[in-house]
Coordinates of C-alpha atoms in Angstrom, one line a residue:
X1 CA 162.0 5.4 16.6
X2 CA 161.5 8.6 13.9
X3 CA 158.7 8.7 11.9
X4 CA 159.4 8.7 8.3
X5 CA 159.1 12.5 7.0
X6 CA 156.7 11.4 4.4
X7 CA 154.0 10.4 6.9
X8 CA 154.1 13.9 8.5
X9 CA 151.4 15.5 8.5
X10 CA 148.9 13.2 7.1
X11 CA 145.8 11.8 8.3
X12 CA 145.9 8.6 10.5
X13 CA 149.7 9.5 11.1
X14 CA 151.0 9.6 15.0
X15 CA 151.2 13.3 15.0
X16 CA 148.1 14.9 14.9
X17 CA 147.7 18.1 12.3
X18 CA 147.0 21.1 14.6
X19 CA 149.8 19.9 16.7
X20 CA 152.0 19.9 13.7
X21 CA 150.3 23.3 12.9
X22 CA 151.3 24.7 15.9
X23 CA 154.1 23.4 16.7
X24 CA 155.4 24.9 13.4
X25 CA 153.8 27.8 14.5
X26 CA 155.0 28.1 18.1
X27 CA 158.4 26.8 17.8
X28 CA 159.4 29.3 15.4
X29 CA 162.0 32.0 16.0
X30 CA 159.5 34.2 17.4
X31 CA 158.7 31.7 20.6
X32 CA 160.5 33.6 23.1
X33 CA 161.0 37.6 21.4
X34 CA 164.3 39.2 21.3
X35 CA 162.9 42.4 23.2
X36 CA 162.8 43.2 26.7
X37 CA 159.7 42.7 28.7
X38 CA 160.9 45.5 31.1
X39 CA 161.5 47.9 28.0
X40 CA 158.1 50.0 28.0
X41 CA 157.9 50.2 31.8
X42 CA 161.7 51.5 32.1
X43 CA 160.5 54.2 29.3
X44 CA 157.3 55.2 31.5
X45 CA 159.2 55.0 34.8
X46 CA 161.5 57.3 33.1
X47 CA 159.2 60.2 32.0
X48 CA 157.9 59.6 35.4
X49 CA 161.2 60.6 36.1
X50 CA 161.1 63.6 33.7
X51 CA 158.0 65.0 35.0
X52 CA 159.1 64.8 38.3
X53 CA 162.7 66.9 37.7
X54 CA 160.4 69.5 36.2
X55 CA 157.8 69.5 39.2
X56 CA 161.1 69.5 41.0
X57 CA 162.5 72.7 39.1
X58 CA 159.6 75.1 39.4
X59 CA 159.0 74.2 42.6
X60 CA 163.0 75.2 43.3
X61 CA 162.3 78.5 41.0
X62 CA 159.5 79.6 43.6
X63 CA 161.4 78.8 46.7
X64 CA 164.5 81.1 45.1
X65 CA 161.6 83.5 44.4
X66 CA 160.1 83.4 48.0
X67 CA 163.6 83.7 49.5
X68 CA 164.3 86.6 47.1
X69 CA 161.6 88.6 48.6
X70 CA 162.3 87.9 52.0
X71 CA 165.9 89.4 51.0
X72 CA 164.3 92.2 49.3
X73 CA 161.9 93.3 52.4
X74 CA 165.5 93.3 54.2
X75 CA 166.9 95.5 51.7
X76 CA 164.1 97.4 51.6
X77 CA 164.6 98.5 55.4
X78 CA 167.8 99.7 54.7
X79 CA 166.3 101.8 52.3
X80 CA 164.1 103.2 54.2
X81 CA 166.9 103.9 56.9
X82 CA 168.4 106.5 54.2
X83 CA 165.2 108.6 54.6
X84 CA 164.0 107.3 57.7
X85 CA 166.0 110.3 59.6
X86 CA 164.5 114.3 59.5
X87 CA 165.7 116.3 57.2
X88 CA 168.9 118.6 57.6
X89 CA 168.2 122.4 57.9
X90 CA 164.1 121.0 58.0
X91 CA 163.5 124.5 58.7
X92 CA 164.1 125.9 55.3
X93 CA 161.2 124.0 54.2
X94 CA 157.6 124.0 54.6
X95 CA 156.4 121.4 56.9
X96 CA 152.6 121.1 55.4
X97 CA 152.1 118.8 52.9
X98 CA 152.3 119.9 49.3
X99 CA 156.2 120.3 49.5
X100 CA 159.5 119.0 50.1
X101 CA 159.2 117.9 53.6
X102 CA 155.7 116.6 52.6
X103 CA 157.6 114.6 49.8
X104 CA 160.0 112.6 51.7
X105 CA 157.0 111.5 54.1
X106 CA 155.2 110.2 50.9
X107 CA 158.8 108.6 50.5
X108 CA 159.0 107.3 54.0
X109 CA 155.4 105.4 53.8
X110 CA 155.7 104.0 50.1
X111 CA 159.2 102.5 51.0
X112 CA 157.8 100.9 54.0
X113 CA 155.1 99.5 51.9
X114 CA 157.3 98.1 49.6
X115 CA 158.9 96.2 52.0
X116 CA 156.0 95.0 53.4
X117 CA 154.5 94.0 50.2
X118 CA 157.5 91.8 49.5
X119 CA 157.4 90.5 53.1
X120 CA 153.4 89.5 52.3
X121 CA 154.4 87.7 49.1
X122 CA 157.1 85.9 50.6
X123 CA 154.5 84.7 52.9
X124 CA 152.1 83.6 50.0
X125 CA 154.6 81.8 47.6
X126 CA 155.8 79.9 50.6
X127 CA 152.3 79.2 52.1
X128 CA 149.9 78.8 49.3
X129 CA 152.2 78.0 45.9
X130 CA 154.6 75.8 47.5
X131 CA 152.6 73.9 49.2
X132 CA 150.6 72.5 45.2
X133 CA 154.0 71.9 43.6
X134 CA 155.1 69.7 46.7
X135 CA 151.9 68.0 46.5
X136 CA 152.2 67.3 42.3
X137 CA 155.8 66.0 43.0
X138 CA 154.3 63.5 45.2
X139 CA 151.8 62.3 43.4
X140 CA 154.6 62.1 40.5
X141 CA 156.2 59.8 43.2
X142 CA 153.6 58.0 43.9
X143 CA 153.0 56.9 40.7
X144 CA 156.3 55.6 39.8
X145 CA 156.2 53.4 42.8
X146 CA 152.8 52.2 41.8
X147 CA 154.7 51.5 37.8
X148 CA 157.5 50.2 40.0
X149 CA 155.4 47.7 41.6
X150 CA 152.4 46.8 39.3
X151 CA 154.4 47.0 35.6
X152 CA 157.4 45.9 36.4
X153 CA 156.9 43.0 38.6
X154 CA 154.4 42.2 35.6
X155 CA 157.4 42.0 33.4
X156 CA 159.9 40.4 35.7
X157 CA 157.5 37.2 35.5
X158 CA 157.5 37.4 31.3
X159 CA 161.3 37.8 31.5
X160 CA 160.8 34.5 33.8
X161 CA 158.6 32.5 31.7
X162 CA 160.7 33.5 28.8
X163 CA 163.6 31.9 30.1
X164 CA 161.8 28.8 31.1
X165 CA 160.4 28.1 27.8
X166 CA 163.9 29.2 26.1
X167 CA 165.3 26.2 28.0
X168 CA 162.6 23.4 27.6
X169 CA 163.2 24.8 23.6
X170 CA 167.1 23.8 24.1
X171 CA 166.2 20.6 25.8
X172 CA 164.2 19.4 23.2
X173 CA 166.9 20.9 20.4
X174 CA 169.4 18.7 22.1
X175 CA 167.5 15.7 22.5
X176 CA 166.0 15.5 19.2
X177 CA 169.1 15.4 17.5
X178 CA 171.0 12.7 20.2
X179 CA 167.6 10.5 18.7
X180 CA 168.8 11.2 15.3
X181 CA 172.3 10.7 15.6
X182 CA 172.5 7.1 17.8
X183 CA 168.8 5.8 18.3
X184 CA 169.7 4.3 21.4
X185 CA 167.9 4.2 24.1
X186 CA 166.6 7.6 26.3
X187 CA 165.3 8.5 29.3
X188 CA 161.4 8.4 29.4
X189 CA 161.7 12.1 31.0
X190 CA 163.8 13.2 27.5
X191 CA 161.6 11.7 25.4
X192 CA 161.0 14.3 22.6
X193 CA 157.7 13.5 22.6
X194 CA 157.5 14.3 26.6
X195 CA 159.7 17.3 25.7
X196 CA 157.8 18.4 23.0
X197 CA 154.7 18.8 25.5
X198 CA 156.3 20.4 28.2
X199 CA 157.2 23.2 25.6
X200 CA 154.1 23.8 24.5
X201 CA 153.0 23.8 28.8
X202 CA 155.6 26.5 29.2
X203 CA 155.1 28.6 26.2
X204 CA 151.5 29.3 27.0
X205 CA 152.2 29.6 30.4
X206 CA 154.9 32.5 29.3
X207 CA 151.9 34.0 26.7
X208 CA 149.5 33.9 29.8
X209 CA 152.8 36.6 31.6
X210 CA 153.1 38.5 28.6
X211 CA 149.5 39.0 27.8
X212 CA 148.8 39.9 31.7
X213 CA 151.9 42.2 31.2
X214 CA 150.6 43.5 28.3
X215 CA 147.1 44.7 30.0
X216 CA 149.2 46.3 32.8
X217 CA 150.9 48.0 30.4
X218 CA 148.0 49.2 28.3
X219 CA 146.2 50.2 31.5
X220 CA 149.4 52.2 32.8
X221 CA 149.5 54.1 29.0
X222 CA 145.9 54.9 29.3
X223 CA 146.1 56.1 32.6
X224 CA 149.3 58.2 32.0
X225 CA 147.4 60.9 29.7
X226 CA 145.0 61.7 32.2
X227 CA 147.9 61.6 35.1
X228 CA 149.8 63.9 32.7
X229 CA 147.0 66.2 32.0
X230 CA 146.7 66.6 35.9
X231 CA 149.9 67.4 35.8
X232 CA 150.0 70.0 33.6
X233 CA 146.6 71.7 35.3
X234 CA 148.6 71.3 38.9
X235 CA 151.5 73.2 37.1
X236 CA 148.8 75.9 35.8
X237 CA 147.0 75.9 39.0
X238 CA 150.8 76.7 40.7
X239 CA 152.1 79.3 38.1
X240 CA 148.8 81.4 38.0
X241 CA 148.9 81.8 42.1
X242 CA 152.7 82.2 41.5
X243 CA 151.8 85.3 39.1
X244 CA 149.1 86.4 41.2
X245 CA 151.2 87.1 43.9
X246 CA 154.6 88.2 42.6
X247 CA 152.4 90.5 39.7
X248 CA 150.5 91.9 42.4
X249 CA 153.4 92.7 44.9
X250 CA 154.6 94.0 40.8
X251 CA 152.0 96.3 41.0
X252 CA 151.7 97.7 44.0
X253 CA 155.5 98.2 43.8
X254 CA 154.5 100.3 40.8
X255 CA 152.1 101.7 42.0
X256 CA 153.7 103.4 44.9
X257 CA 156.8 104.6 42.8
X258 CA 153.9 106.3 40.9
X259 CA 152.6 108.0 44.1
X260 CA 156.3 109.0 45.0
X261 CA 156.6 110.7 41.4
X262 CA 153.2 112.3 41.6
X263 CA 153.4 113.6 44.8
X264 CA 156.7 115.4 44.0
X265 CA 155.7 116.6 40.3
X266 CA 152.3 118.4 41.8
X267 CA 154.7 120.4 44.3
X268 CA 154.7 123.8 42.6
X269 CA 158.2 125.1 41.6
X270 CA 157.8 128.3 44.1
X271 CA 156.4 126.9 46.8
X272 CA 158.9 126.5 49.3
X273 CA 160.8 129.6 47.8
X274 CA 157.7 131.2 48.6
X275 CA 157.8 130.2 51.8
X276 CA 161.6 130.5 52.6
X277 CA 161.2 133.9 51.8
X278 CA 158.1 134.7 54.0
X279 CA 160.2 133.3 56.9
X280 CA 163.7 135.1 56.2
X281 CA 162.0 138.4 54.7
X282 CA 164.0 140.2 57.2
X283 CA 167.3 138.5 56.3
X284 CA 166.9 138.5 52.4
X285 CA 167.7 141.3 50.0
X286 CA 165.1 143.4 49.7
X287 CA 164.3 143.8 45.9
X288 CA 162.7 147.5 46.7
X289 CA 166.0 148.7 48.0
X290 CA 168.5 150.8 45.2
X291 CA 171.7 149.3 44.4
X292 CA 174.6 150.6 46.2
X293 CA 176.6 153.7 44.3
X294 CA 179.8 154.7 45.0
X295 CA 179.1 158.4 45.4
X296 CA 176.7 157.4 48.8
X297 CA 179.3 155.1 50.4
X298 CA 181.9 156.9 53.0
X299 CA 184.9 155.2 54.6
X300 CA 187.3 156.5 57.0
X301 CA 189.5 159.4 56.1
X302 CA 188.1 159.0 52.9
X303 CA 188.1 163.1 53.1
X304 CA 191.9 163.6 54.6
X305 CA 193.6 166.5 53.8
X306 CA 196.8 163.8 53.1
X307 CA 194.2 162.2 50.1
X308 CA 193.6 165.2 48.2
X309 CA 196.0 166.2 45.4
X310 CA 197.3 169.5 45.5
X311 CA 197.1 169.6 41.5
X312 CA 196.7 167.0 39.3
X313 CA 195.6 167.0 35.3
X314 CA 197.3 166.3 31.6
X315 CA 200.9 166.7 31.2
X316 CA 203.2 165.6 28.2
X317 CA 206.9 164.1 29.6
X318 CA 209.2 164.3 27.0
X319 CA 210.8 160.9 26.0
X320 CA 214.1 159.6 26.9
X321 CA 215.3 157.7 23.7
X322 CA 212.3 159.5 20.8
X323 CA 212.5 162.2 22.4
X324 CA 209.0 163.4 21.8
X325 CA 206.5 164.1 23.9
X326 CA 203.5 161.6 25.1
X327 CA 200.8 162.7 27.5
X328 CA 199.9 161.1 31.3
X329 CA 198.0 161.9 33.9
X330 CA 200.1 163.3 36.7
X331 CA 199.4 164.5 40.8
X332 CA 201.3 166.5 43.1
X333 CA 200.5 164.9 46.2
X334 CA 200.6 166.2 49.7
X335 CA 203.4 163.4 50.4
X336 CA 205.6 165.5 48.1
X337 CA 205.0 163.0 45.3
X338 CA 204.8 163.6 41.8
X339 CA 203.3 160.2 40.0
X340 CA 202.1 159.7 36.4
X341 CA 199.7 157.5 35.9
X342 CA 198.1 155.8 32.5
X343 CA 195.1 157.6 32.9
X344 CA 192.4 158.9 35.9
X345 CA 190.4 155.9 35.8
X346 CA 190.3 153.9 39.6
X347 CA 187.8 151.4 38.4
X348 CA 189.4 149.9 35.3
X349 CA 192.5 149.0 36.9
X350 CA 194.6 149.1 40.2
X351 CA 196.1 152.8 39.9
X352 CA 199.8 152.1 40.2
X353 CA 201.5 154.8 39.3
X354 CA 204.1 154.3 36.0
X355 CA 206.5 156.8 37.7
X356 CA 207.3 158.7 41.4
X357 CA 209.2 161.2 41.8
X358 CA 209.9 162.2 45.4
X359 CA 210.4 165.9 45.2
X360 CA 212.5 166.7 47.9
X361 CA 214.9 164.6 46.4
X362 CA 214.4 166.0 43.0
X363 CA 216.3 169.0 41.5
X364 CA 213.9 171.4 40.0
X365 CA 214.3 173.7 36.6
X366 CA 212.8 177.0 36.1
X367 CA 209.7 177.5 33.6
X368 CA 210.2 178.5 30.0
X369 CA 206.5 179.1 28.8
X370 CA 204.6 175.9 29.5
X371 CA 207.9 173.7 29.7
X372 CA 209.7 173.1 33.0
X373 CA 211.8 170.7 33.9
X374 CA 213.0 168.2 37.1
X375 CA 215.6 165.9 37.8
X376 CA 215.4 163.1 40.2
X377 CA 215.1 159.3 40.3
X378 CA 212.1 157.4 40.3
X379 CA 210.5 155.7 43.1
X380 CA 207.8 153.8 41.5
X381 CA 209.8 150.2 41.2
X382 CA 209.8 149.2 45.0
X383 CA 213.3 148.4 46.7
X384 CA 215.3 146.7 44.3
X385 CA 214.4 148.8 41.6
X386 CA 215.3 152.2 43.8
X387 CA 218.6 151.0 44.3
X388 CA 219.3 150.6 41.0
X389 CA 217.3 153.4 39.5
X390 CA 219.5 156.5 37.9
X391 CA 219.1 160.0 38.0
X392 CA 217.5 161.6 35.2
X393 CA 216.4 164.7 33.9
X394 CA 212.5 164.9 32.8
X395 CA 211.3 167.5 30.7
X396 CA 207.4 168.4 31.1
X397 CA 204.9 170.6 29.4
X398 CA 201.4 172.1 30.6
X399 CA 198.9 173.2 28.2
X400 CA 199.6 176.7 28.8
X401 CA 201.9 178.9 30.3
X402 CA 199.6 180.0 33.2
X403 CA 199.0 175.5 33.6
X404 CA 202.9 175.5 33.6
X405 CA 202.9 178.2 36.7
X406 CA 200.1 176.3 38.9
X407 CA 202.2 172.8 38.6
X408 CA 205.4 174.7 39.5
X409 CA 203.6 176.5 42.3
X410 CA 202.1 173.5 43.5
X411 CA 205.8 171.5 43.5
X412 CA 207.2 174.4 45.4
X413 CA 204.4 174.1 47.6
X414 CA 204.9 170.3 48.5
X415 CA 208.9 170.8 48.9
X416 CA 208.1 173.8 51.3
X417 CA 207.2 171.9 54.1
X418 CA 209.7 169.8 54.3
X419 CA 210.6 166.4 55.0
X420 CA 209.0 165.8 58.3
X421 CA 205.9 167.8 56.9
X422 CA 202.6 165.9 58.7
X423 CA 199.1 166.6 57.5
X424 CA 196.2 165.6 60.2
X425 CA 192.6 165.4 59.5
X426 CA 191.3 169.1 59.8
X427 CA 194.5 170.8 59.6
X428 CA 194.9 174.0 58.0
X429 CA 196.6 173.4 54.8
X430 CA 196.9 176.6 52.3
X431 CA 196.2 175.5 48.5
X432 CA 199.3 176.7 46.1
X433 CA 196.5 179.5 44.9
X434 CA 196.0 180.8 48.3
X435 CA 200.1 180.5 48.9
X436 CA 200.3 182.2 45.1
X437 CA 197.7 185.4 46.7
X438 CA 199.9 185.3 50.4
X439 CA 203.1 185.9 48.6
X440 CA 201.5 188.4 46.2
X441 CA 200.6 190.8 49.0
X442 CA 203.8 190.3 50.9
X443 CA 205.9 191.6 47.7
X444 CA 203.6 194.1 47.6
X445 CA 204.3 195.2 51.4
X446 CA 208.4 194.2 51.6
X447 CA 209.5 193.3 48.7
X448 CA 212.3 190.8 49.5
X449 CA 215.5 191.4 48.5
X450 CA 217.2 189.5 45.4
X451 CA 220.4 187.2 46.6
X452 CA 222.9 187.7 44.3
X453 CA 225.7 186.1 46.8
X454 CA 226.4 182.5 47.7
X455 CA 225.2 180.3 45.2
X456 CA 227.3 177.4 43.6
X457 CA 226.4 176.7 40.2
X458 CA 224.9 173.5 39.5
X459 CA 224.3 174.1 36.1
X460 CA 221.1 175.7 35.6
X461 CA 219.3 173.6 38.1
X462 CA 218.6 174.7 41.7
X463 CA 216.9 172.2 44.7
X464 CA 214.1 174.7 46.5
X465 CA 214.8 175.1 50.4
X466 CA 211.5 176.9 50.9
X467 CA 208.5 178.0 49.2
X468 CA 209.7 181.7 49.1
X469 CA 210.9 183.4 45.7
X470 CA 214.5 182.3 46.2
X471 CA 216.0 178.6 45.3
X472 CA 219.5 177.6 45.5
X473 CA 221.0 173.9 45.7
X474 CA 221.6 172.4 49.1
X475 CA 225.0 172.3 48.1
X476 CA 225.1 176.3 47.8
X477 CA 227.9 178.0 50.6
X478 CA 228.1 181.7 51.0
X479 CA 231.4 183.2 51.0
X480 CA 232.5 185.6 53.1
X481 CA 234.4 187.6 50.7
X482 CA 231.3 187.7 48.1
X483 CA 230.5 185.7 45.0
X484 CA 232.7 182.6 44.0
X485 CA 233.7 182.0 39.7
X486 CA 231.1 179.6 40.0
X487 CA 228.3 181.8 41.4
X488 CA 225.9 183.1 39.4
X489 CA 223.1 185.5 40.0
X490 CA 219.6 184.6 39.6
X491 CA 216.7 186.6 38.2
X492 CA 213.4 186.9 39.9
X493 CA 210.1 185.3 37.8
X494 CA 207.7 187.5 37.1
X495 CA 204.7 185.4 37.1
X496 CA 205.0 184.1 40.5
X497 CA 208.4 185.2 42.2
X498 CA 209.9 182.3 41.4
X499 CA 213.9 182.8 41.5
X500 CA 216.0 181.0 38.6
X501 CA 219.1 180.9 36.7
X502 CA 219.8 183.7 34.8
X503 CA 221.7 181.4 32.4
X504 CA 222.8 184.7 30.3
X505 CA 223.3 187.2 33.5
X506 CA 227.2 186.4 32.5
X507 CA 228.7 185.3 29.4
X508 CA 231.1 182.3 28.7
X509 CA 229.6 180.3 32.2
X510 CA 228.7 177.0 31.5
X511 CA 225.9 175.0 32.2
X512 CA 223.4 172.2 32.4
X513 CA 220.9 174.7 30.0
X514 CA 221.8 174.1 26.0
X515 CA 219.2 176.4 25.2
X516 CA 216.8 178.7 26.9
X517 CA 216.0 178.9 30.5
X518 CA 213.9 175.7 31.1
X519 CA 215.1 174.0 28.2
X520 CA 217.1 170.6 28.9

């Protein structure tokens, strides 16, 4: 049986008013809340979580760091191997301290004390920094067990009571309306009334859970700032000891490469000159001493009568296509050579004579004032270029007609003795002035007679066979019934006795001579 809806709530009715008030209060939508008890302990058990990742990662950062420097005390040795060995050639420096030597001991001892310092602070971070970071994270640990156990249990019983009272609510939903619909008769334990009751037993029961809960939860919020404010000391506590170590072992790394750059900077730059030279003085150039000159140095046969030139000076060589004249330097050397060189100068460059005329070989003129001439090939050009060098005739001039005499004397002196001719060191050797004087008294004493018999003409060109005052070609042949058409008589020079052509002693001969006697 209902009761009419018009008798609600008034007085005398069955249903007294504050259990309509809260029953309209209490059954409402807001009985059993949509949220989830567990909600606020899952979000503190998970920045539980959070700080315990990050107690986690610096506590990683300084075990990398402690095994870094345990690496680095390693590498470090090897270091100091490359130094760890005497120097090289230690005897060129000094071994006091203040230099080199003194340097790379300074080296030595820092090195080893920089590995040592890392070894030290390997020690520390692993002895007295790890050890407060492992200790946060358990603590961190600790306290989500304690949210695990206290919180969450709390709000498994509020999840329970919920559903309880979510059911009794449906139970008396369902009943309720079967009373509506047939009014028949019910079972006294689903009575509404009876159902009403038992929902208002479980829905204080389930406030009694959340309120408890609710406590917990307050206490565990409450108690997490001060947790977290240990935490973030303990992190302070670890990073300061962390940079007290690691910045000192900073330090003293510094400081040491400063004591390895000071030590070498106050080393004076001559100090171990100073001293490598007081130790070698007797090996080292003496600065006192003169430079050499090349006037005090001898050599052997520097002085050899072969090295001396039996005249040498300016000449002019008349060309073979301008045909002017251009001056050289020439020599008549003891080795029957005449060369022309560019100039006198040995220093400058190599002397290699520009021509070589190998007089024996050579066909010599007579001398028309300061002109005389030779004919010959030159030898300047090595192998290859003798065998293909040509005879030519050379025209020369002297300065003056007595320098035209000396360098003719001086030929004739070289091609009178001969091909096999051999000068030794001390031999006597006449100069061509001394010859010049010898011959001058022997004309005076015999005169020698003037050939006039058994000489082929070769132009006006004779070879000399000897240093006397007669030349004739090897070619010449005497004939035993006097002078051939092609002999020709010679005249004797009157400034040394040297013979010649006669290129006029007999009209319409021909010759080698287009002008006067010399003359090419």
């Amino acid at each position: 049986m209902s009761y009419p809806p018009e008798k609600a709530g008034v007085p005398g009715s069955a249903i007294p008013p504050n259990r309509q008030t809260s029953y309209a209060s209490n059954l409402s939508a807001d009985a059993v809340p949509d949220e989830d008890p567990s909600e606020t302990s899952k979000l503190l058990t998970e920045r539980l979580q959070a700080w315990k990742h990050a107690c986690g990662y610096l506590e990683n950062y300084v075990a990398a760091t402690e095994k870094v420097h345990k690496a680095q005390s390693k590498e470090y040795e090897k270091v100091l191997k490359t130094v760890s060995d005497p120097l090289r050639e230690a005897h060129h420096f000094e071994q006091q301290l203040g230099g080199v030597a003194g340097f790379f001991e300074n080296v030595r001892s820092n090195t080893q004390g920089i590995a040592n310092s890392h070894v030290e602070t390997e020690k520390a971070l692993k002895g007295s920094v790890l050890p407060i970071l492992e200790r946060l994270h358990s603590e961190v640990k600790s306290k989500t067990r304690e949210l695990t156990s206290g919180a969450a249990k709390g709000s498994k019983a509020v999840d329970k009571a919920r559903v309880a009272t979510q059911k009794h609510i449906e139970l008396l939903g369902q009943y309720t309306a079967s009373h509506d619909a047939a009014g028949g008769k019910i079972e006294p334990s689903n009575d509404p009334y009876i159902l009403h009751r038992g929902v208002f037993h479980r829905l204080n029961k389930q406030i009694i859970e959340e309120n408890n809960n609710r406590q917990d939860l307050l206490a565990v919020q409450n108690n997490f700032a001060q947790f977290e404010a240990h935490v973030i000391q303990t992190l302070q506590q670890a990073i300061m000891s962390f940079n007290q170590f690691v910045g000192g072992q900073a330090e003293r790394t510094r400081a040491m490469y400063a004591d390895m750059t000071s030590n070498l900077q106050n080393v004076p730059p001559d100090f171990e000159w100073k001293g490598f030279v007081s130790r070698n003085d007797h090996i080292l150039v003496d600065p006192s001493q003169p430079p050499r000159e090349l006037g005090n140095i001898s050599f052997p046969n520097q002085n050899h009568n072969a090295t001396q030139p039996l005249i040498q000076g300016s000449l002019e060589k008349k060309g073979k296509v301008l045909k002017t004249y251009s001056t050289g330097f020439f020599v008549v050397t003891p080795a029957k050579y005449l060369h022309e060189f560019k100039s006198d100068d040995d220093f400058r460059k190599d002397p290699s004579p520009q021509l070589s005329l190998y007089l024996p070989d050579c066909i010599i003129g007579g001398i028309n004032g300061q002109k005389f001439n030779l004919k010959g090939k030159d030898t300047s050009k090595g192998k290859v270029g003798n065998a293909l060098a040509m005879t030519h005739e050379m025209a020369f001039k002297a300065h003056t007609p007595a320098d035209a005499e000396k360098w003719m004397e001086a030929i004739q002196f070289a091609v009178g003795h001969g091909p096999g001719a051999h000068y030794a060191s001390g031999s006597e050797t006449s100069s061509p002035i001394e010859k010049q004087q010898q011959q001058q008294q022997q004309q005076q004493q015999h005169p020698p007679p003037v050939q006039t018999q058994g000489l082929q003409q070769e132009g006006n060109i004779t070879s000399p066979q000897s240093a006397g005052t007669q030349f004739a070609t090897p070619q010449s042949a005497t004939s035993a019934h006097g002078p051939t058409a092609n002999e020709l008589p010679i005249r004797e020079s009157k400034s040394q006795g040297v013979g010649v052509y006669d290129a006029g002693a007999q009209n319409g001969t021909k010759s080698g001579v287009t002008g006067a006697p010399g003359q090419y």
